[in-house]
Short mmCIF file of C-alpha atoms and ligand atoms in Angstrom, two decimals:
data_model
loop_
_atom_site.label_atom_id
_atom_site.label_comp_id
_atom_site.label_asym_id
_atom_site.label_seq_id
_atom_site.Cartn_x
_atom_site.Cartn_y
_atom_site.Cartn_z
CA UNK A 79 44.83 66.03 54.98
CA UNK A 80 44.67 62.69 52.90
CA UNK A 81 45.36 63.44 49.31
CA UNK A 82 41.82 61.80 48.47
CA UNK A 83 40.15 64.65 49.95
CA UNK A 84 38.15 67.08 47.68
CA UNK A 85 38.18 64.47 45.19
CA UNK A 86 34.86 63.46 43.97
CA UNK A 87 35.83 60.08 43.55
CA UNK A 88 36.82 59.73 46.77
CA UNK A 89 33.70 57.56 47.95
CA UNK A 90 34.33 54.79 44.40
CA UNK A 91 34.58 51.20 45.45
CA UNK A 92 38.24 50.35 44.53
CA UNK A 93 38.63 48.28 41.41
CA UNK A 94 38.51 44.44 41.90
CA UNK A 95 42.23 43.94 39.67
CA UNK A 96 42.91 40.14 38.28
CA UNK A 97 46.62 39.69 39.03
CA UNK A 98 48.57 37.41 36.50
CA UNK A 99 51.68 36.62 37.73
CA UNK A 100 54.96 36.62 35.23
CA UNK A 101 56.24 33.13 35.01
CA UNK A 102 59.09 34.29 33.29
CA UNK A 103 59.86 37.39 35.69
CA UNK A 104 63.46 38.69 35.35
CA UNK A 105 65.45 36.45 38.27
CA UNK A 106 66.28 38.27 41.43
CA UNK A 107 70.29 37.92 40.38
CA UNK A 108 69.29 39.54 36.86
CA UNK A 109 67.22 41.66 38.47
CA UNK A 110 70.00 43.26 40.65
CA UNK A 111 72.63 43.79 38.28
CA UNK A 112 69.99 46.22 36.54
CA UNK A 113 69.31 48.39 39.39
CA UNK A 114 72.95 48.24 39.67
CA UNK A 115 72.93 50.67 36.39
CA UNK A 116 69.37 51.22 35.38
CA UNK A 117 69.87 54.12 33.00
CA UNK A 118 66.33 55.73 32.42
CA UNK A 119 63.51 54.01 30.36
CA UNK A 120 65.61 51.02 28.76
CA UNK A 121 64.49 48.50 31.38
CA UNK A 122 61.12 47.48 32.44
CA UNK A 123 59.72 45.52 35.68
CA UNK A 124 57.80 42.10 35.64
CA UNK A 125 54.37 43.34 35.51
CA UNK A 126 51.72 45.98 34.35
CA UNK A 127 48.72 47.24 35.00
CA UNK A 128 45.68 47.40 32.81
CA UNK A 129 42.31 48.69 32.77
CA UNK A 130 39.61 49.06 29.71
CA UNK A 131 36.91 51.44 29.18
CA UNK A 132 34.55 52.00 27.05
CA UNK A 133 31.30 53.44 26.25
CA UNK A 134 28.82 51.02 27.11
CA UNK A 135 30.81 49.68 30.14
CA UNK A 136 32.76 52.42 31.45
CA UNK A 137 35.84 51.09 33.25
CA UNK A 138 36.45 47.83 33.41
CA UNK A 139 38.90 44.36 33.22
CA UNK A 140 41.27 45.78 35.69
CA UNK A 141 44.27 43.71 35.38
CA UNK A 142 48.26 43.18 36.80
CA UNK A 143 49.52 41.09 33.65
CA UNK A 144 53.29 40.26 32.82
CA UNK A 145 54.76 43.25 31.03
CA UNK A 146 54.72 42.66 27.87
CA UNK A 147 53.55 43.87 24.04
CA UNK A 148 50.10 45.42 23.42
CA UNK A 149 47.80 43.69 20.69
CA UNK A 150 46.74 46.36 18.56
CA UNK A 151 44.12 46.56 15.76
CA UNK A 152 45.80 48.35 12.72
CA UNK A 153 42.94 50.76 12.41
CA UNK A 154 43.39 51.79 16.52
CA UNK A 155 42.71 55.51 16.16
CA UNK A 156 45.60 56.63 18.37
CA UNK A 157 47.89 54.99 15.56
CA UNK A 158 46.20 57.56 13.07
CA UNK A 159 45.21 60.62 15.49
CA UNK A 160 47.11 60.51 18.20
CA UNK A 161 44.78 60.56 20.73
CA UNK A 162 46.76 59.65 23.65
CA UNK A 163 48.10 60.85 26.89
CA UNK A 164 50.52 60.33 29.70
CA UNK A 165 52.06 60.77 33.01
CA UNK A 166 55.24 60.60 34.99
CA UNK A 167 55.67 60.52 38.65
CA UNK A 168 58.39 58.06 40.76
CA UNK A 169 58.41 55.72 43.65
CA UNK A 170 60.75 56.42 46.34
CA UNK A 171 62.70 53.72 48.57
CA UNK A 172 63.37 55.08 51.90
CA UNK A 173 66.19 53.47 53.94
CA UNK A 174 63.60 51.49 56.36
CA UNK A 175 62.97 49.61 53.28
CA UNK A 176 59.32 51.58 52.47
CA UNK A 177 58.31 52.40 49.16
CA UNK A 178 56.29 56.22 48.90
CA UNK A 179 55.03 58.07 45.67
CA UNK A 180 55.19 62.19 45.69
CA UNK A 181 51.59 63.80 45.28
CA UNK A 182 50.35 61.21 43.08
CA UNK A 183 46.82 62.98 43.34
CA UNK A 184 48.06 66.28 41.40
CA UNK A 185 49.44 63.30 38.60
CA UNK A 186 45.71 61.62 39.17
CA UNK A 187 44.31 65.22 38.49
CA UNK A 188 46.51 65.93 36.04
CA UNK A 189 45.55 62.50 34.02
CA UNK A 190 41.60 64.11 33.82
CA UNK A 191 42.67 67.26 32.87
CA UNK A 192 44.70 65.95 30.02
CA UNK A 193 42.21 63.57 29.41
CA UNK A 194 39.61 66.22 28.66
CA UNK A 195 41.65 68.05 26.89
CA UNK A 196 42.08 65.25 24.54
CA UNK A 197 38.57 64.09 24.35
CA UNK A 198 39.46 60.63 26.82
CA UNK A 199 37.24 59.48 29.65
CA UNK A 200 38.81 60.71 33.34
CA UNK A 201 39.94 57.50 35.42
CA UNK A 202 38.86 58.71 38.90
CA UNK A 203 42.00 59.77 40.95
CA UNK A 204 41.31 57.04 43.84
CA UNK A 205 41.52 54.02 40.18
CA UNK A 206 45.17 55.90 39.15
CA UNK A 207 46.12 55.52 43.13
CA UNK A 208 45.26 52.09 43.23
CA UNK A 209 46.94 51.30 39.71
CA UNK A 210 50.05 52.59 41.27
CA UNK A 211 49.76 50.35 44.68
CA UNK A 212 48.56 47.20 42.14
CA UNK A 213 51.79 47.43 40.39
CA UNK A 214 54.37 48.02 43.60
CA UNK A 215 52.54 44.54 45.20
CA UNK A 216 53.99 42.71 42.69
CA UNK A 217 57.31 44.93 41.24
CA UNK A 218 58.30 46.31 44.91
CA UNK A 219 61.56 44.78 44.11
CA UNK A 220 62.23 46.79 41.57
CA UNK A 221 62.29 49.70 43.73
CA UNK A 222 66.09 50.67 43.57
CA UNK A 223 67.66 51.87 46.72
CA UNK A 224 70.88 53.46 45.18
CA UNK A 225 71.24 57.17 45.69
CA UNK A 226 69.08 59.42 43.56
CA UNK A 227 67.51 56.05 42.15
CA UNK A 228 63.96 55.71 41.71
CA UNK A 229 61.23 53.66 40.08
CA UNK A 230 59.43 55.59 37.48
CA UNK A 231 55.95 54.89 36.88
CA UNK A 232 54.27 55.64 33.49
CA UNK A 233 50.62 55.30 33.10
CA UNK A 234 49.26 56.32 29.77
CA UNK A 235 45.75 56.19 27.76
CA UNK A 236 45.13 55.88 24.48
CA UNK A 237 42.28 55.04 21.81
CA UNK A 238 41.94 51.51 20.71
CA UNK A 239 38.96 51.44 19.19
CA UNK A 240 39.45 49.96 15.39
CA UNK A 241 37.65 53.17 13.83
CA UNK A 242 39.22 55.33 10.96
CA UNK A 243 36.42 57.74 11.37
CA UNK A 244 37.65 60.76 13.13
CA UNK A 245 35.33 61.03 16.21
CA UNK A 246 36.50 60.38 20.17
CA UNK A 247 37.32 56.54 20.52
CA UNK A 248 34.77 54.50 21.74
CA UNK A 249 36.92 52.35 23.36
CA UNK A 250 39.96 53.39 25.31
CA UNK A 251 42.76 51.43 27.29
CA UNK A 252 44.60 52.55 30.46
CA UNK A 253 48.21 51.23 31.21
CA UNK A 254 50.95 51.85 33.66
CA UNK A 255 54.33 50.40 33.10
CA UNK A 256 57.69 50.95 35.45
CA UNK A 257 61.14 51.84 34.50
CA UNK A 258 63.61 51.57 36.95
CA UNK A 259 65.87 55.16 37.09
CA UNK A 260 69.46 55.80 38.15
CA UNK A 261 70.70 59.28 39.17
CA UNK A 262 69.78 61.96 36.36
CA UNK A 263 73.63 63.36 36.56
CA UNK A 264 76.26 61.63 37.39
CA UNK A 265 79.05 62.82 39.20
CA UNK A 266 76.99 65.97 40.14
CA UNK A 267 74.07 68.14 38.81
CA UNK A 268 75.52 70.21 36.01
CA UNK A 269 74.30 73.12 34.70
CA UNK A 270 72.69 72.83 31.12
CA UNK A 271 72.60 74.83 28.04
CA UNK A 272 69.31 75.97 25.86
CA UNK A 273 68.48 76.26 22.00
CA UNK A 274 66.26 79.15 21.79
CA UNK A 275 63.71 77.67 19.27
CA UNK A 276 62.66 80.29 16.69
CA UNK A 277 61.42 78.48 14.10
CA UNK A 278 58.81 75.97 16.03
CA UNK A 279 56.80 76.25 18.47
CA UNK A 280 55.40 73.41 20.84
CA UNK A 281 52.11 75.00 21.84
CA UNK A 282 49.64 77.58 20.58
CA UNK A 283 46.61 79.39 22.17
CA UNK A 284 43.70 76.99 22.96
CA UNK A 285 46.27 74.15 21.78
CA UNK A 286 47.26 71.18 23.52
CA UNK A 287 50.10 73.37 25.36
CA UNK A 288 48.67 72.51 28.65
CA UNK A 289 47.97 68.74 28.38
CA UNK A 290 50.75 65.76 28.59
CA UNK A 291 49.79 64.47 25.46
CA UNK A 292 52.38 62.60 23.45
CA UNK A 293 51.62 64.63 19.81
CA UNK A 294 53.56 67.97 21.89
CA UNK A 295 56.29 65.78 22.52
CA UNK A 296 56.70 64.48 18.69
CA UNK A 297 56.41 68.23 17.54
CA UNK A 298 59.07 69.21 19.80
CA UNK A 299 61.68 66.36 18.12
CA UNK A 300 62.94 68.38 15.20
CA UNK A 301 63.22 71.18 17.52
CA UNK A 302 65.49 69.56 19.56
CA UNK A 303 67.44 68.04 16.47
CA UNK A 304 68.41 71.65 16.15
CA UNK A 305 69.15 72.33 19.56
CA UNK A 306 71.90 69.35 19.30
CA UNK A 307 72.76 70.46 16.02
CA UNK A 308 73.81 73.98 18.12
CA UNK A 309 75.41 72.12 20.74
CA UNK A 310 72.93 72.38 23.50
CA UNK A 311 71.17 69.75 25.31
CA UNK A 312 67.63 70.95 25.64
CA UNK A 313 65.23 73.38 23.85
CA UNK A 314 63.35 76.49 25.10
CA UNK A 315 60.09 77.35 23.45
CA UNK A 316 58.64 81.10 23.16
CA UNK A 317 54.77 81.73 22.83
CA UNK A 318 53.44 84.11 19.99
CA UNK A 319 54.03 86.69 21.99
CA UNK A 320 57.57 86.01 22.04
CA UNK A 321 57.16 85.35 26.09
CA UNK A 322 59.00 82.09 27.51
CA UNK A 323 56.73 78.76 27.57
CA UNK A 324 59.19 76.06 28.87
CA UNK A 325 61.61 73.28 27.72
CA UNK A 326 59.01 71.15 26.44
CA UNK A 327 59.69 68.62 29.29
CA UNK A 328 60.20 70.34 31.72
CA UNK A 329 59.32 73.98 33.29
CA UNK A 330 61.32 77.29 33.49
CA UNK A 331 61.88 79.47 36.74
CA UNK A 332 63.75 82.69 37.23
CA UNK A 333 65.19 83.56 40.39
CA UNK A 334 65.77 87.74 41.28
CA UNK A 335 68.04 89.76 42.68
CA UNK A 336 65.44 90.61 45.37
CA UNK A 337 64.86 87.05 46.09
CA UNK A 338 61.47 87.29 44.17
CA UNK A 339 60.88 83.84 41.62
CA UNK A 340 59.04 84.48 38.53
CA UNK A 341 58.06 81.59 36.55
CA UNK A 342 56.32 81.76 32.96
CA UNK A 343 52.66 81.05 33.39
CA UNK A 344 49.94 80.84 30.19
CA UNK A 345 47.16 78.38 29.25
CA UNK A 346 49.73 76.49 26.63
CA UNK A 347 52.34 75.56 29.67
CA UNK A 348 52.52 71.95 31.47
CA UNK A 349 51.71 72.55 34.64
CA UNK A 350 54.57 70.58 36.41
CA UNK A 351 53.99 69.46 39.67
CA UNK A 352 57.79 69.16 40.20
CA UNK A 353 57.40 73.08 39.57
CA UNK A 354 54.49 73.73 42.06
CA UNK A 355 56.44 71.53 44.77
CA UNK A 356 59.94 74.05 44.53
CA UNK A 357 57.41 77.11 45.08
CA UNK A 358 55.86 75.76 47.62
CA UNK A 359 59.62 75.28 49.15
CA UNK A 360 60.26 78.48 48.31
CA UNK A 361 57.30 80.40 49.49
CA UNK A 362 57.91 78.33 52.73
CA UNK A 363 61.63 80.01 52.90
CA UNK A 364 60.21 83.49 52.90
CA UNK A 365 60.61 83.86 48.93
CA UNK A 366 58.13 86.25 46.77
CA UNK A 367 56.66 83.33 43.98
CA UNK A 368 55.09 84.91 40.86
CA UNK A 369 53.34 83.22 37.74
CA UNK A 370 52.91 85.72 34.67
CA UNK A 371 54.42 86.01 31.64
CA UNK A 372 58.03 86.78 30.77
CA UNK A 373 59.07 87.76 27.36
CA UNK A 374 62.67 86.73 25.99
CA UNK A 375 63.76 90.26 26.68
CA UNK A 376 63.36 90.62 29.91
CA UNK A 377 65.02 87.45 29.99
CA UNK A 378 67.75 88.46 28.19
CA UNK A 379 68.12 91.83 29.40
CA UNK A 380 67.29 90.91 33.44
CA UNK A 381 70.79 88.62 33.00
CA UNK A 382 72.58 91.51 31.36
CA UNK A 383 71.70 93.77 34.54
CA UNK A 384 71.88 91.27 37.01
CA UNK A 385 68.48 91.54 37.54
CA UNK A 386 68.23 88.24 37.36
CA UNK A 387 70.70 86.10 39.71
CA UNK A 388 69.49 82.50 38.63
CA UNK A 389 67.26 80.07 36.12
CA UNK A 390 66.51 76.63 36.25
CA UNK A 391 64.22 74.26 34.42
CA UNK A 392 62.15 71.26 36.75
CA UNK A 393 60.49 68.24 36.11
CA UNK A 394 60.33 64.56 37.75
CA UNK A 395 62.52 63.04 35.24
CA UNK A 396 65.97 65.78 36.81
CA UNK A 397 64.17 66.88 39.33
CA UNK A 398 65.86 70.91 39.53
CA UNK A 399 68.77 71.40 36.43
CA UNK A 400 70.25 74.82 36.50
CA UNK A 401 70.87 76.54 32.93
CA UNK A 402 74.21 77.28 32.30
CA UNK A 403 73.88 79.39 28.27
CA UNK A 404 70.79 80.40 26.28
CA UNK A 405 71.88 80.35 22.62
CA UNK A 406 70.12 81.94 20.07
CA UNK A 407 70.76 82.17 16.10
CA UNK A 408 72.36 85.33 16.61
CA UNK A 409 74.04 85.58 20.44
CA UNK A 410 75.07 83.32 23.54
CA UNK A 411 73.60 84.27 26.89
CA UNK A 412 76.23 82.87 30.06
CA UNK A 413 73.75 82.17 32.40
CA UNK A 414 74.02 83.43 36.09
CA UNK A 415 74.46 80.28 38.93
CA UNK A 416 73.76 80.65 42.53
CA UNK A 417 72.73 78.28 44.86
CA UNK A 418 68.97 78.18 45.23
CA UNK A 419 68.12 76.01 42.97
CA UNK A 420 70.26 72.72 44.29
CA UNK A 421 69.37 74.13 47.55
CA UNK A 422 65.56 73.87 46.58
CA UNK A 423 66.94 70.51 44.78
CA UNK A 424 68.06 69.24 48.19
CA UNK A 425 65.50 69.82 50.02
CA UNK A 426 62.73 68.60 48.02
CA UNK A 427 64.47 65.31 47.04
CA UNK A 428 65.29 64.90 51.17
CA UNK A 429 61.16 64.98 51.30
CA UNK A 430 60.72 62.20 48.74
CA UNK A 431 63.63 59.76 50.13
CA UNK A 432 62.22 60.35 53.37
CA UNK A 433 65.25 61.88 54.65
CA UNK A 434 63.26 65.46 55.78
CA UNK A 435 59.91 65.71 57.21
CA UNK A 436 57.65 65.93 55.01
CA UNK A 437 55.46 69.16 56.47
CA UNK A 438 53.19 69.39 53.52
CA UNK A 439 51.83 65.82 53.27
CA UNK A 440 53.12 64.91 49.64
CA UNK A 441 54.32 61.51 50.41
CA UNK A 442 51.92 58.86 49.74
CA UNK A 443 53.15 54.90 50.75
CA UNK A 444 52.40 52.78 48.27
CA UNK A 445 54.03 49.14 49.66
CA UNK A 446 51.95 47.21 52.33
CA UNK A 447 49.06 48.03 54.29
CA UNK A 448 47.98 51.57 53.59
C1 PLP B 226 55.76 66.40 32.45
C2 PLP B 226 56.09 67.72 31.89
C3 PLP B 226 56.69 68.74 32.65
C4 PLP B 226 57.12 68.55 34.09
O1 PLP B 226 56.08 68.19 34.94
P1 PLP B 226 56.38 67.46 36.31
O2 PLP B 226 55.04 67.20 36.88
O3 PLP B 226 57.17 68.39 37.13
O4 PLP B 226 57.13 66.22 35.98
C5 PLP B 226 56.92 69.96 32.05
N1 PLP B 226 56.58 70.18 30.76
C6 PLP B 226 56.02 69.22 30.00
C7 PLP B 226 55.66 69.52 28.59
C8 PLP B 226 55.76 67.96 30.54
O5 PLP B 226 55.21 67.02 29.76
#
């Protein structure tokens, strides 16, 4: 099955992009000593990829320009209203040199749901595809090929329509810029520890809980202040129901005694497709996967009786990261480890360097001929 199937864009003509080339790209010696230590999301490649819309002419001006700033009217709405939205998947070098994306049709999907959510027009998934291959023709060498290294792609939308009304944009720009990644840990995946936020939430009912939209991300800073204030390195958000949403960048699982996996599930969660991968792993290993909702008690209480053997939070960005403490205001939670989740880790990151078949048809190449 090609990822393109299902989709009702599937039959679209593929965007006719204007390439620009960067006279002043980074030279290939420069160049090297960055994917020698790339860090995450302080350096940029040559090039990017944009694409207008608007009402009258739908999408349009697809363009591969040199990377660099965005002329903005002062009076773009998404400067006043936020309405904007965003994705994050990687590209992959394996060792024959190829360059492959992971499921970049759930990201493509994922885009329009967001999209809706935030009142934006849905690029067809077979345009976000081709953005990503439009950008790896020119930036392939950006693709590091250290361990654990990646190329992380970031297409976002926003409204630049010049309007202080408060209405859906007329006019909207899509753009996908890359980051070149180095390894998430180094020296080793370590477990990390959790702020239980009781002040602020991230999400509510019929919120914006479920779309990657850049407002849930400022609304979860102060939050995190806290967390760092508390010395922990991430935040986990409850619902109003006092049941476990997720770290606000990345998802929450709980592993069982019984082998069972229970992650939160409700309509304000990111759906992380980093998530869905490790259950499909783990449903393939003979494990019992289950999406409802889990309250901070039988959190707390399932570590207390051993009931529960294991949690980790996912996402692209670390891939699995086990969690070590949950602090609250009032108590500190030591957090059970085992080794499914940097066994799931393993194996899923083996799929996306190419170094494990990959059964389930996620990889998509994105350098070359298709
Ligand atoms: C992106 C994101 C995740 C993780 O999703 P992946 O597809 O696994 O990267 C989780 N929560 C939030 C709020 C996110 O924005």
């Amino acid at each position: 099955m090609t990822p393109l199937d299902n989709d009702p864009d599937a039959g679209l003509d593929p965007l006719a992009f204007t390439v620009t080339r960067n006279l002043a790209a980074a030279a290939p010696a420069r160049r090297e000593e960055i994917l020698q230590n790339p860090g995450f999301g302080v350096h940029f490649t040559d090039h990017m990829v944009d694409i207008c819309w608007s009402v009258r002419g739908g999408w349009h001006r697809p363009r591969v320009q040199p990377y660099g700033p965005i002329t903005l009217d002062p009076a773009a709405a998404v400067l006043h209203y936020g309405q904007e939205i965003f994705e994050g998947i990687k590209a992959y070098r394996h060792a024959d040199g190829s360059v492959h994306t992971f499921r970049p049709d759930q990201n493509g999907r994922r885009l329009q749901r967001s999209a809706r959510r935030l009142a934006l027009p849905e690029l067809p998934v077979s345009y976000f595809i081709q953005s990503l291959r439009e950008l790896i023709a020119v930036d392939e060498p950006w693709v590091p090929s250290g361990e654990d290294q990646s190329l992380y792609l970031r297409p976002f939308m926003f409204a630049k329509e010049a309007f202080l009304g408060v209405r859906p944009a007329n006019k909207v720009a899509y753009y996908l810029i890359a980051s070149p990644a180095g390894a998430y840990f180094t020296g080793g995946v370590k477990p990390v520890s959790i702020w239980l936020s009781e002040d602020y939430a991230r999400a509510g009912k019929g919120g914006t809980g479920a779309a990657k939209t850049g407002g849930n991300y400022a609304s979860s800073l102060l939050p995190q202040a806290e967390a760092y204030e508390n010395e922990c390195d991430q935040v986990v958000f409850l619902d109003q129901d006092r049941n476990v949403e997720e770290l606000g960048g990345m998802n929450v699982v709980f592993v069982y005694k019984d082998g069972t996996i229970v992650t939160p599930q409700s309509e304000s969660i990111l759906e992380g497709i980093t998530r869905d991968s490790i259950l499909q792993l783990a449903r393939d290993r003979g494990h019992k996967v289950e999406g409802r909702g889990v309250s901070l008690e039988e959190w707390r209480s399932g570590v207390a009786s051993g009931d529960i053997v294991e949690v980790f939070a996912c996402g692209t960005a670390a891939v699995v990261t086990p969690i070590g403490v949950l602090k609250g205001r009032d108590f500190l939670d030591q957090q059970p480890t085992g080794d499914l989740a940097l066994s799931l880790r393993e194996e899923l990151t083996d799929i996306q360097y190419g170094r494990r078949e990959d059964k389930h048809g996620w990889l998509v190449r994105l350098d070359g001929a298709e």
